[in-house]
């Protein structure tokens, strides 16, 4: 079926060409980083995870969000998701690939990454993160591609594929839970030392990922004439709204626990992010933009008169995705290092090299997603 991705109009090939140019620039920047070392990035001793791990954390949630269409379609036979379930599975594939590429970009010696599998250490969260990410990628790729191939031939999918799809449902929860454990298992970082980090990760994943699915459905309808259906979008809108409510509720619990208990170490991280600390307020405008923009987006998604209008729905989905990207990336990952254990505030600014590598990896993911969706739309249209 891959030959269907090699056919398209002028706009399609212009988009592919743009992505290839960005990928080439990203590869060049990564080559410079490999040759020179991680010193070309803005990371250092105090902030050792930067924009790479921030993107990884956000994209793990996007990958996990596929369960929001897989679960109701395959377990509850909700036929309104029939045309969008393959979009969710292929979105998970591209997001999982980008997750692993961002991990490679963050490593000083990426050629040693296979040592994680060659010398397994089950007591390490990194080992389990590698296992669940690769497993989830294979489950969605094999399951989605096999079902799509059977649909193209007009036959029922083979019996062995359904257990794989069922397995991908709990696996989706596992990938973001294990990622949360990577952070929560570091007792020296007080912003991450919370039992609700995994539920908060899952809530934000289902909110942002579902919003992205809605946006993709609009893009496909406009560019490819492929409509996932208003009923599917309505259901996804409600799911995104309630997941967004859960996300902001759990964030509020973090504030209550830190400030009501009056534990300085837990308070300082949130103070630095939202109010400034010791005269440093680098993240304050962005965090309030994330908070207020996210709440406003959820309100739009909750009000039927607003979410029924396409322009309002698109704006709300964009706002919710941006809000969670800021919160999970800049706020949670980078903000988690500050203040340092010595109560210092260190500035982190990603370099041009980092941003170029980041753009290149995003372009790889978008290229993969574009080609997979091109195949999916072609098969769905024919059938």
XYZ file of N, CA and C in Angstrom, residues 118-375:
774
model
N 21.012 -4.700 25.697
C 22.033 -5.751 25.792
C 22.314 -6.114 27.240
N 22.261 -5.130 28.117
C 22.517 -5.367 29.541
C 21.301 -4.878 30.334
N 20.202 -5.617 30.274
C 18.952 -5.147 30.897
C 19.083 -4.999 32.410
N 18.477 -3.935 32.915
C 18.442 -3.688 34.353
C 16.992 -3.410 34.747
N 16.244 -4.446 35.118
C 14.815 -4.277 35.397
C 14.501 -3.300 36.527
N 15.475 -2.979 37.362
C 15.225 -2.013 38.432
C 15.363 -0.572 37.956
N 15.631 -0.395 36.650
C 15.788 0.948 36.084
C 14.537 1.334 35.299
N 14.021 2.537 35.555
C 12.866 3.040 34.818
C 13.202 3.306 33.350
N 14.475 3.643 33.077
C 14.886 3.887 31.694
C 14.742 2.608 30.867
N 15.114 1.493 31.447
C 14.975 0.209 30.747
C 13.511 -0.042 30.391
N 12.605 0.167 31.353
C 11.197 -0.080 31.095
C 10.617 0.931 30.117
N 11.125 2.146 30.123
C 10.651 3.148 29.169
C 10.998 2.736 27.742
N 12.201 2.215 27.548
C 12.604 1.738 26.223
C 11.713 0.570 25.795
N 11.427 -0.332 26.720
C 10.604 -1.511 26.402
C 9.188 -1.096 26.006
N 8.547 -0.253 26.821
C 7.142 0.078 26.550
C 6.995 0.954 25.308
N 7.960 1.841 25.053
C 7.865 2.697 23.863
C 8.003 1.884 22.589
N 9.010 1.013 22.543
C 9.192 0.180 21.347
C 8.028 -0.784 21.171
N 7.541 -1.341 22.266
C 6.407 -2.250 22.172
C 5.153 -1.549 21.675
N 4.910 -0.338 22.164
C 3.716 0.402 21.755
C 3.802 0.797 20.284
N 4.999 1.161 19.843
C 5.199 1.488 18.428
C 4.857 0.296 17.546
N 5.364 -0.880 17.894
C 5.110 -2.071 17.085
C 3.637 -2.476 17.117
N 3.009 -2.383 18.289
C 1.602 -2.772 18.400
C 0.719 -1.918 17.498
N 0.946 -0.607 17.494
C 0.116 0.270 16.684
C 0.438 0.155 15.200
N 1.712 0.003 14.875
C 2.090 -0.103 13.465
C 1.571 -1.400 12.860
N 1.798 -2.516 13.544
C 1.360 -3.814 13.031
C -0.168 -3.891 13.013
N -0.798 -3.473 14.113
C -2.251 -3.546 14.185
C -2.940 -2.655 13.170
N -2.538 -1.392 13.103
C -3.161 -0.458 12.168
C -2.932 -0.833 10.724
N -1.711 -1.220 10.387
C -1.377 -1.555 8.999
C -2.082 -2.835 8.552
N -2.162 -3.809 9.450
C -2.808 -5.077 9.100
C -4.308 -4.888 8.872
N -4.964 -4.156 9.755
C -6.397 -3.906 9.596
C -6.669 -3.100 8.335
N -5.805 -2.112 8.056
C -5.988 -1.298 6.857
C -5.793 -2.150 5.605
N -4.797 -3.052 5.622
C -4.579 -3.929 4.477
C -5.749 -4.863 4.229
N -6.351 -5.368 5.304
C -7.524 -6.237 5.147
C -8.707 -5.449 4.589
N -8.861 -4.217 5.029
C -9.957 -3.380 4.515
C -9.772 -3.100 3.035
N -8.520 -2.921 2.628
C -8.255 -2.666 1.208
C -8.651 -3.870 0.353
N -8.438 -5.075 0.890
C -8.770 -6.291 0.147
C -10.234 -6.677 0.292
N -10.943 -5.977 1.185
C -12.342 -6.287 1.392
C -12.585 -7.561 2.158
N -11.639 -7.926 3.028
C -11.777 -9.142 3.828
C -11.677 -8.772 5.308
N -12.043 -9.720 6.158
C -11.941 -9.492 7.602
C -10.478 -9.550 8.029
N -10.080 -8.735 9.008
C -8.690 -8.788 9.499
C -8.378 -10.162 10.075
N -7.135 -10.619 10.019
C -6.783 -11.931 10.601
C -7.087 -11.958 12.096
N -7.379 -13.128 12.599
C -7.814 -13.263 13.995
C -6.723 -12.876 14.986
N -5.439 -12.998 14.590
C -4.360 -12.735 15.535
C -4.159 -11.249 15.817
N -4.744 -10.373 14.966
C -4.472 -8.954 15.141
C -5.308 -8.350 16.267
N -6.478 -8.912 16.523
C -7.337 -8.329 17.566
C -6.711 -8.412 18.962
N -6.088 -9.536 19.354
C -5.406 -9.540 20.655
C -4.318 -8.472 20.762
N -3.613 -8.193 19.650
C -2.604 -7.139 19.675
C -3.245 -5.777 19.931
N -4.386 -5.536 19.301
C -5.084 -4.261 19.500
C -5.571 -4.144 20.938
N -6.117 -5.227 21.479
C -6.537 -5.206 22.884
C -5.352 -4.949 23.811
N -4.202 -5.550 23.476
C -3.003 -5.361 24.302
C -2.520 -3.915 24.256
N -2.737 -3.242 23.117
C -2.262 -1.853 22.991
C -3.016 -0.900 23.918
N -4.203 -1.300 24.400
C -4.992 -0.413 25.260
C -4.325 -0.235 26.622
N -4.044 -1.305 27.391
C -3.312 -1.083 28.648
C -1.888 -0.603 28.408
N -1.319 -0.990 27.249
C 0.045 -0.549 26.941
C 0.099 0.971 26.795
N -0.977 1.566 26.279
C -1.019 3.026 26.135
C -0.914 3.706 27.494
N -1.591 3.145 28.491
C -1.490 3.700 29.840
C -0.087 3.515 30.406
N 0.548 2.406 30.038
C 1.857 2.095 30.619
C 2.944 3.051 30.150
N 2.886 3.487 28.883
C 4.002 4.297 28.375
C 4.094 5.634 29.113
N 2.944 6.240 29.431
C 3.021 7.523 30.135
C 3.172 7.342 31.638
N 2.714 6.210 32.148
C 2.928 5.929 33.570
C 4.401 5.717 33.860
N 5.074 4.936 33.018
C 6.506 4.699 33.199
C 7.286 6.007 33.036
N 6.879 6.839 32.068
C 7.536 8.131 31.889
C 7.386 8.994 33.142
N 6.197 8.974 33.749
C 5.998 9.726 34.989
C 6.878 9.180 36.108
N 7.049 7.855 36.158
C 7.885 7.257 37.191
C 9.351 7.672 37.032
N 9.769 7.956 35.782
C 11.133 8.443 35.578
C 11.384 9.722 36.376
N 10.378 10.589 36.406
C 10.506 11.847 37.140
C 10.255 11.652 38.635
N 9.144 10.975 38.959
C 8.754 10.838 40.359
C 9.764 10.025 41.161
N 10.607 9.265 40.471
C 11.610 8.470 41.167
C 12.860 9.239 41.545
N 12.851 10.559 41.347
C 14.006 11.388 41.698
C 13.652 12.250 42.911
N 13.951 11.794 44.100
C 13.516 12.505 45.311
C 14.162 13.875 45.489
N 15.232 14.132 44.780
C 15.887 15.430 44.918
C 15.190 16.551 44.164
N 14.212 16.215 43.310
C 13.478 17.220 42.534
C 12.053 17.295 43.065
N 11.782 18.324 43.833
C 10.542 18.366 44.605
C 9.302 18.563 43.734
N 9.436 19.208 42.574
C 8.273 19.390 41.714
C 7.769 18.057 41.171
N 8.681 17.097 41.019
C 8.325 15.787 40.470
C 7.972 14.776 41.553
N 8.285 15.078 42.798
C 8.092 14.116 43.884
C 6.641 14.158 44.356
N 5.762 13.585 43.558
C 4.344 13.591 43.859
C 3.701 12.319 43.337
N 2.768 11.775 44.109
C 2.110 10.530 43.709
C 1.109 10.736 42.592
N 0.688 11.974 42.346
C -0.311 12.214 41.295
C 0.336 12.576 39.961
N 1.645 12.419 39.840
C 2.292 12.794 38.586
C 1.831 11.904 37.434
N 1.731 10.592 37.675
C 1.274 9.685 36.607
C -0.168 9.979 36.197
N -1.127 10.127 37.139
C -2.485 10.512 36.712
C -2.524 11.853 35.997
N -1.705 12.788 36.433
C -1.671 14.097 35.766
C -1.121 13.964 34.351
N -0.116 13.133 34.179
C 0.420 12.881 32.845
C -0.650 12.286 31.936
N -1.392 11.313 32.454
C -2.412 10.653 31.639
C -3.537 11.621 31.280
N -3.962 12.441 32.237
C -5.041 13.396 31.966
C -4.610 14.396 30.899
N -3.402 14.917 31.023
C -2.916 15.882 30.027
C -2.717 15.215 28.677
N -2.308 13.948 28.679
C -2.129 13.215 27.417
C -3.441 13.052 26.687
N -4.472 12.639 27.404
C -5.762 12.419 26.771
C -6.386 13.732 26.312
N -6.103 14.824 27.015
C -6.636 16.128 26.604
C -5.936 16.625 25.345
N -4.604 16.691 25.381
C -3.857 17.229 24.244
C -3.922 16.301 23.037
N -3.766 14.999 23.263
C -3.793 14.060 22.141
C -5.129 14.026 21.440
N -6.216 14.058 22.215
C -7.549 14.068 21.610
C -7.778 15.358 20.838
N -7.302 16.481 21.380
C -7.419 17.754 20.668
C -6.655 17.712 19.342
N -5.488 17.071 19.338
C -4.717 16.943 18.100
C -5.475 16.083 17.087
N -6.115 15.024 17.553
C -6.919 14.194 16.652
C -8.042 15.001 15.999
N -8.675 15.863 16.778
C -9.742 16.710 16.235
C -9.176 17.638 15.163
N -8.016 18.233 15.451
C -7.396 19.145 14.483
C -7.008 18.400 13.204
N -6.470 17.196 13.346
C -6.102 16.408 12.166
C -7.342 16.083 11.335
N -8.463 15.816 12.000
C -9.693 15.508 11.254
C -10.136 16.698 10.410
N -9.962 17.912 10.930
C -10.295 19.104 10.151
C -9.333 19.286 8.985
N -8.042 19.033 9.226
C -7.038 19.173 8.165
C -7.314 18.177 7.039
N -7.628 16.939 7.391
C -7.917 15.921 6.378
C -9.182 16.268 5.594
N -10.171 16.815 6.282
C -11.397 17.190 5.572
C -11.142 18.302 4.568
N -10.261 19.238 4.923
C -10.006 20.382 4.044
C -9.049 20.043 2.909
N -8.026 19.235 3.198
C -6.981 18.987 2.203
C -7.206 17.722 1.385
N -7.865 16.722 1.971
C -8.012 15.436 1.284
C -9.462 15.055 1.041
N -10.395 15.861 1.506
C -11.802 15.521 1.338
C -12.229 14.309 2.141
N -11.457 13.990 3.187
C -11.749 12.824 4.031
C -12.348 13.318 5.335
N -13.597 12.989 5.593
C -14.286 13.468 6.790
C -14.463 12.318 7.780
N -13.900 12.509 8.970
C -14.036 11.487 10.012
C -15.438 11.438 10.582
N -16.218 12.495 10.342
C -17.606 12.499 10.804
C -17.818 13.438 11.981
N -18.920 14.167 11.946
C -19.231 15.106 13.027
C -19.472 14.384 14.341
N -20.057 13.208 14.266
C -20.358 12.477 15.502
C -19.083 12.091 16.239
N -18.067 11.661 15.489
C -16.783 11.314 16.109
C -16.139 12.545 16.735
N -16.195 13.677 16.034
C -15.617 14.903 16.582
C -16.348 15.350 17.850
N -17.661 15.204 17.865
C -18.422 15.583 19.059
C -18.004 14.740 20.260
N -17.858 13.444 20.045
C -17.443 12.566 21.133
C -16.028 12.906 21.608
N -15.120 13.154 20.665
C -13.750 13.497 21.026
C -13.678 14.835 21.746
N -14.541 15.769 21.366
C -14.570 17.069 22.025
C -14.935 16.922 23.498
N -15.926 16.107 23.779
C -16.327 15.871 25.175
C -15.198 15.195 25.952
N -14.546 14.214 25.333
C -13.431 13.530 25.995
C -12.291 14.496 26.295
N -11.957 15.367 25.340
C -10.889 16.347 25.555
C -11.249 17.306 26.674
N -12.511 17.723 26.728
C -12.942 18.664 27.766
C -12.799 18.058 29.158
N -13.283 16.829 29.340
C -13.224 16.216 30.667
C -11.791 15.845 31.058
N -10.989 15.438 30.088
C -9.577 15.178 30.382
C -8.866 16.470 30.776
N -9.215 17.576 30.107
C -8.641 18.872 30.466
C -9.028 19.284 31.874
N -10.282 19.047 32.259
C -10.725 19.354 33.625
C -9.907 18.549 34.640
N -9.722 17.256 34.366
C -8.937 16.408 35.267
C -7.504 16.907 35.381
N -6.934 17.352 34.264
C -5.559 17.852 34.273
C -5.419 19.075 35.167
N -6.323 20.043 35.014
C -6.217 21.257 35.819
C -6.614 21.005 37.277
N -7.495 20.048 37.530
C -7.824 19.670 38.906
C -6.592 19.124 39.613
N -5.847 18.234 38.936
C -4.647 17.660 39.543
C -3.570 18.728 39.745
N -3.486 19.697 38.831
C -2.551 20.808 39.032
C -2.938 21.601 40.278
N -4.237 21.814 40.476
C -4.694 22.504 41.676
C -4.349 21.738 42.939
N -4.400 20.401 42.891
C -4.019 19.600 44.043
C -2.548 19.790 44.400
N -1.719 19.981 43.374
C -0.302 20.237 43.625
C -0.122 21.555 44.391
N -0.860 22.583 43.980
C -0.776 23.870 44.666
C -1.259 23.743 46.109
N -2.380 23.067 46.317
C -2.919 22.931 47.666
C -1.928 22.210 48.578
N -1.394 21.072 48.083
C -0.483 20.279 48.909
C 0.754 21.080 49.286
N 1.313 21.805 48.312
C 2.548 22.545 48.560
C 2.333 23.720 49.507
N 1.289 24.505 49.259
C 1.130 25.743 50.019
C 0.391 25.533 51.337
N -0.539 24.586 51.401
C -1.236 24.345 52.660
C -0.317 23.672 53.677
N 0.515 22.744 53.184
C 1.469 22.090 54.080
C 2.641 23.001 54.425
N 2.849 24.043 53.597
C 3.887 25.050 53.851
C 5.295 24.437 53.904
N 5.528 23.461 53.013
C 6.859 22.868 52.896
C 7.663 23.710 51.901
N 8.713 24.393 52.345
C 9.418 25.337 51.463
C 9.890 24.732 50.153
N 10.474 23.533 50.201
C 11.030 22.940 48.981
C 9.949 22.716 47.926
N 8.760 22.289 48.347
C 7.667 22.053 47.402
C 7.070 23.374 46.916
N 7.076 24.383 47.783
C 6.529 25.682 47.406
C 7.414 26.407 46.413
N 8.717 26.318 46.587
C 9.636 27.138 45.807
C 9.558 26.854 44.305
N 9.390 25.573 43.934
C 9.321 25.251 42.503
C 8.103 25.900 41.858
N 6.940 25.814 42.527
C 5.729 26.423 41.994
C 5.798 27.945 42.056
N 6.404 28.468 43.115
C 6.575 29.922 43.206
C 7.428 30.443 42.060
N 8.498 29.714 41.763
C 9.393 30.141 40.678
C 8.671 30.143 39.340
N 7.843 29.141 39.111
C 7.170 29.035 37.823
C 6.059 30.062 37.657
N 5.261 30.266 38.703
C 4.035 31.065 38.555
C 4.113 32.470 39.145
N 5.052 32.717 40.063
C 5.103 34.028 40.707
C 6.490 34.655 40.703
N 7.499 33.861 40.358
C 8.870 34.350 40.429
C 9.468 34.081 41.795
N 10.764 33.860 41.829
C 11.453 33.529 43.078
C 12.837 34.168 43.069
N 13.165 34.854 44.162
C 14.466 35.522 44.304
C 14.750 36.479 43.140
N 13.689 37.109 42.656
C 13.853 38.066 41.569
C 13.903 37.451 40.189
N 13.713 36.139 40.082
C 13.753 35.449 38.797
C 12.334 35.035 38.411
N 11.871 35.498 37.258
C 10.529 35.157 36.790
C 10.501 34.843 35.316
N 11.503 34.107 34.847
C 11.644 33.820 33.426
C 10.424 33.104 32.853
N 9.831 32.199 33.632
C 8.739 31.368 33.120
C 7.349 31.881 33.482
N 7.265 32.919 34.307
C 5.968 33.367 34.825
C 4.973 33.716 33.716
N 5.332 34.540 32.722
C 4.344 34.857 31.671
C 3.853 33.629 30.915
N 4.771 32.706 30.606
C 4.385 31.514 29.857
C 3.473 30.606 30.677
N 3.776 30.463 31.968
C 2.966 29.565 32.792
C 1.557 30.105 32.988
N 1.423 31.424 33.142
C 0.083 31.989 33.266
C -0.663 31.950 31.940
N 0.076 32.102 30.836
C -0.540 31.939 29.519
C -1.054 30.513 29.357
N -0.253 29.549 29.804
C -0.668 28.147 29.737
C -1.903 27.898 30.588
N -1.905 28.406 31.818
C -3.009 28.150 32.739
C -4.309 28.792 32.261
N -4.245 30.083 31.965
C -5.465 30.792 31.566
C -5.947 30.343 30.187
N -5.005 30.137 29.268
C -5.383 29.678 27.932
C -5.991 28.291 27.962
N -5.442 27.418 28.805
C -5.973 26.074 28.912
C -7.367 26.046 29.523
N -7.571 26.839 30.577
C -8.899 26.890 31.201
C -9.921 27.474 30.231
N -9.545 28.531 29.514
C -10.464 29.120 28.533
C -10.814 28.113 27.440
N -9.845 27.334 27.009
C -10.093 26.323 25.974
C -11.059 25.257 26.465
N -10.887 24.816 27.716
C -11.790 23.808 28.281
C -13.210 24.350 28.376
N -13.346 25.622 28.755
C -14.678 26.233 28.839
C -15.357 26.221 27.475
N -14.601 26.559 26.424
C -15.170 26.537 25.073
C -15.617 25.124 24.705
N -14.818 24.136 25.065
C -15.161 22.750 24.745
C -16.378 22.259 25.526
N -16.642 22.876 26.678
C -17.775 22.463 27.496
C -19.094 23.091 27.067
N -19.040 24.263 26.434
C -20.256 24.996 26.073
C -20.723 24.540 24.685
N -21.875 23.873 24.583
C -22.335 23.347 23.284
C -22.463 24.407 22.201
N -22.908 25.606 22.569
C -23.093 26.649 21.566
C -21.773 27.101 20.959
N -20.690 26.970 21.703
C -19.376 27.388 21.199
C -18.682 26.256 20.455
N -18.681 25.055 21.058
C -17.941 23.953 20.432
C -18.601 23.453 19.155
N -19.879 23.804 18.941
C -20.551 23.388 17.712
C -20.098 24.188 16.502
N -19.403 25.301 16.737
C -18.888 26.126 15.645
C -17.435 25.727 15.377
N -17.142 25.407 14.133
C -15.820 24.872 13.777
C -14.689 25.807 14.164
N -14.860 27.108 13.941
C -13.791 28.054 14.238
C -13.459 28.077 15.725
N -14.495 28.056 16.576
C -14.288 28.034 18.022
C -13.668 26.710 18.456
N -14.109 25.627 17.860
C -13.578 24.310 18.220
C -12.101 24.202 17.868
N -11.730 24.663 16.682
C -10.322 24.633 16.278
C -9.478 25.501 17.208
N -9.955 26.703 17.519
C -9.210 27.600 18.411
C -9.045 26.979 19.795
N -10.097 26.341 20.303
C -10.025 25.718 21.615
C -9.034 24.557 21.628
N -9.031 23.752 20.572
C -8.090 22.621 20.493
C -6.653 23.112 20.405
N -6.416 24.137 19.605
C -5.071 24.713 19.506
C -4.638 25.261 20.862
N -5.543 25.974 21.537
C -5.225 26.534 22.840
C -4.921 25.475 23.879
N -5.688 24.376 23.866
C -5.469 23.306 24.833
C -4.140 22.600 24.580
N -3.821 22.342 23.317
C -2.541 21.699 22.984
C -1.373 22.598 23.392
N -1.447 23.885 23.065
C -0.376 24.816 23.429
C -0.221 24.911 24.944
N -1.350 24.947 25.656
C -1.317 25.031 27.115
C -0.582 23.847 27.723
N -0.919 22.648 27.282
C -0.302 21.447 27.849
C 1.139 21.319 27.397
N 1.449 21.762 26.170
C 2.847 21.738 25.718
C 3.709 22.632 26.602
N 3.237 23.798 26.943
C 3.991 24.697 27.813
C 4.114 24.104 29.217
N 2.996 23.585 29.742
C 2.979 23.077 31.108
C 3.877 21.860 31.269
N 3.771 20.885 30.346
C 4.539 19.649 30.479
C 5.975 19.809 30.016
N 6.196 20.706 29.080
C 7.541 20.886 28.562
C 8.337 21.885 29.387
N 8.046 23.146 29.185
C 8.799 24.197 29.871
C 8.595 24.128 31.377
N 7.328 24.023 31.786
C 7.047 24.071 33.211
C 7.549 22.859 33.966
N 7.114 21.686 33.550
C 7.416 20.485 34.318
C 8.866 20.043 34.174
N 9.371 19.967 32.964
C 10.705 19.414 32.736
C 11.788 20.402 33.150
N 11.783 21.566 32.536
C 12.839 22.540 32.843
C 12.621 23.147 34.218
N 11.361 23.488 34.535
C 11.086 24.061 35.845
C 11.359 23.112 36.985
N 11.337 21.802 36.726
C 11.600 20.839 37.780
C 13.013 20.884 38.317
N 13.944 21.439 37.558
C 15.335 21.543 38.006
C 15.575 22.775 38.877
N 14.586 23.657 38.944
C 14.776 24.940 39.616
C 13.773 25.113 40.749
N 14.220 25.641 41.885
C 15.608 25.973 42.230
C 16.477 24.712 42.321
N 17.768 24.876 42.192
C 18.691 23.757 42.305
C 18.759 23.313 43.768
N 19.362 22.162 44.028
C 19.509 21.741 45.433
C 20.249 22.767 46.295
N 20.984 23.680 45.675
C 21.665 24.744 46.413
C 20.839 26.021 46.453
N 19.541 25.904 46.077
C 18.609 27.034 46.097
C 19.039 28.161 45.157
N 19.601 27.778 44.021
C 19.993 28.761 43.012
C 19.053 28.673 41.818
N 18.899 29.788 41.120
C 18.102 29.835 39.890
C 19.064 29.988 38.726
N 19.078 29.001 37.844
C 19.980 28.991 36.691
C 19.152 29.211 35.434
N 19.624 30.074 34.558
C 18.904 30.359 33.324
C 19.192 29.284 32.282
N 18.143 28.873 31.590
C 18.308 27.936 30.472
C 17.647 28.530 29.237
N 18.423 28.638 28.155
C 17.909 29.118 26.873
C 18.393 28.145 25.806
N 17.505 27.475 25.079
C 17.956 26.542 24.040
C 18.727 27.274 22.948
N 19.776 26.642 22.479
C 20.596 27.242 21.432
C 19.976 26.995 20.061
N 20.543 27.647 19.056
C 20.071 27.451 17.685
C 20.238 25.999 17.251
N 21.333 25.366 17.698
C 21.549 23.953 17.373
C 20.426 23.087 17.923
N 20.068 23.307 19.184
C 18.976 22.541 19.796
C 17.663 22.734 19.057
N 17.366 23.974 18.744
C 16.085 24.253 18.080
C 16.051 23.662 16.669
N 17.206 23.665 15.982
C 17.251 23.098 14.637
C 17.089 21.581 14.671
N 17.751 20.922 15.628
C 17.588 19.478 15.790
C 16.132 19.146 16.134
N 15.554 19.948 17.029
C 14.158 19.745 17.419
C 13.228 19.874 16.221
N 13.438 20.909 15.424
C 12.611 21.094 14.227
C 12.788 19.932 13.261
N 14.014 19.419 13.132
C 14.264 18.288 12.245
C 13.537 17.025 12.684
N 13.513 16.762 13.990
C 12.819 15.575 14.491
C 11.313 15.721 14.314
N 10.777 16.915 14.587
C 9.353 17.141 14.336
C 9.024 16.931 12.855
N 9.932 17.370 11.976
C 9.698 17.195 10.535
C 9.696 15.719 10.152
N 10.561 14.914 10.790
C 10.567 13.474 10.524
C 9.223 12.860 10.942
N 8.751 13.251 12.112
C 7.469 12.728 12.570
C 6.317 13.153 11.681
N 6.322 14.406 11.258
C 5.246 14.887 10.385
C 5.310 14.231 9.012
N 6.534 13.972 8.513
C 6.675 13.283 7.227
C 6.120 11.864 7.326
N 6.459 11.157 8.391
C 5.950 9.805 8.587
C 4.432 9.813 8.723
N 3.906 10.754 9.517
C 2.459 10.834 9.701
C 1.755 11.181 8.392
N 2.331 12.103 7.630
C 1.733 12.495 6.351
C 1.625 11.307 5.403
N 2.686 10.540 5.301
C 2.678 9.410 4.379
C 1.737 8.301 4.857
N 1.714 8.049 6.163
C 0.800 7.025 6.682
C -0.657 7.431 6.473
N -0.960 8.705 6.727
C -2.333 9.163 6.540
C -2.710 9.212 5.061
N -1.733 9.471 4.202
C -2.005 9.454 2.762
C -2.455 8.055 2.334
N -1.779 7.050 2.865
C -2.163 5.674 2.559
C -3.546 5.362 3.142
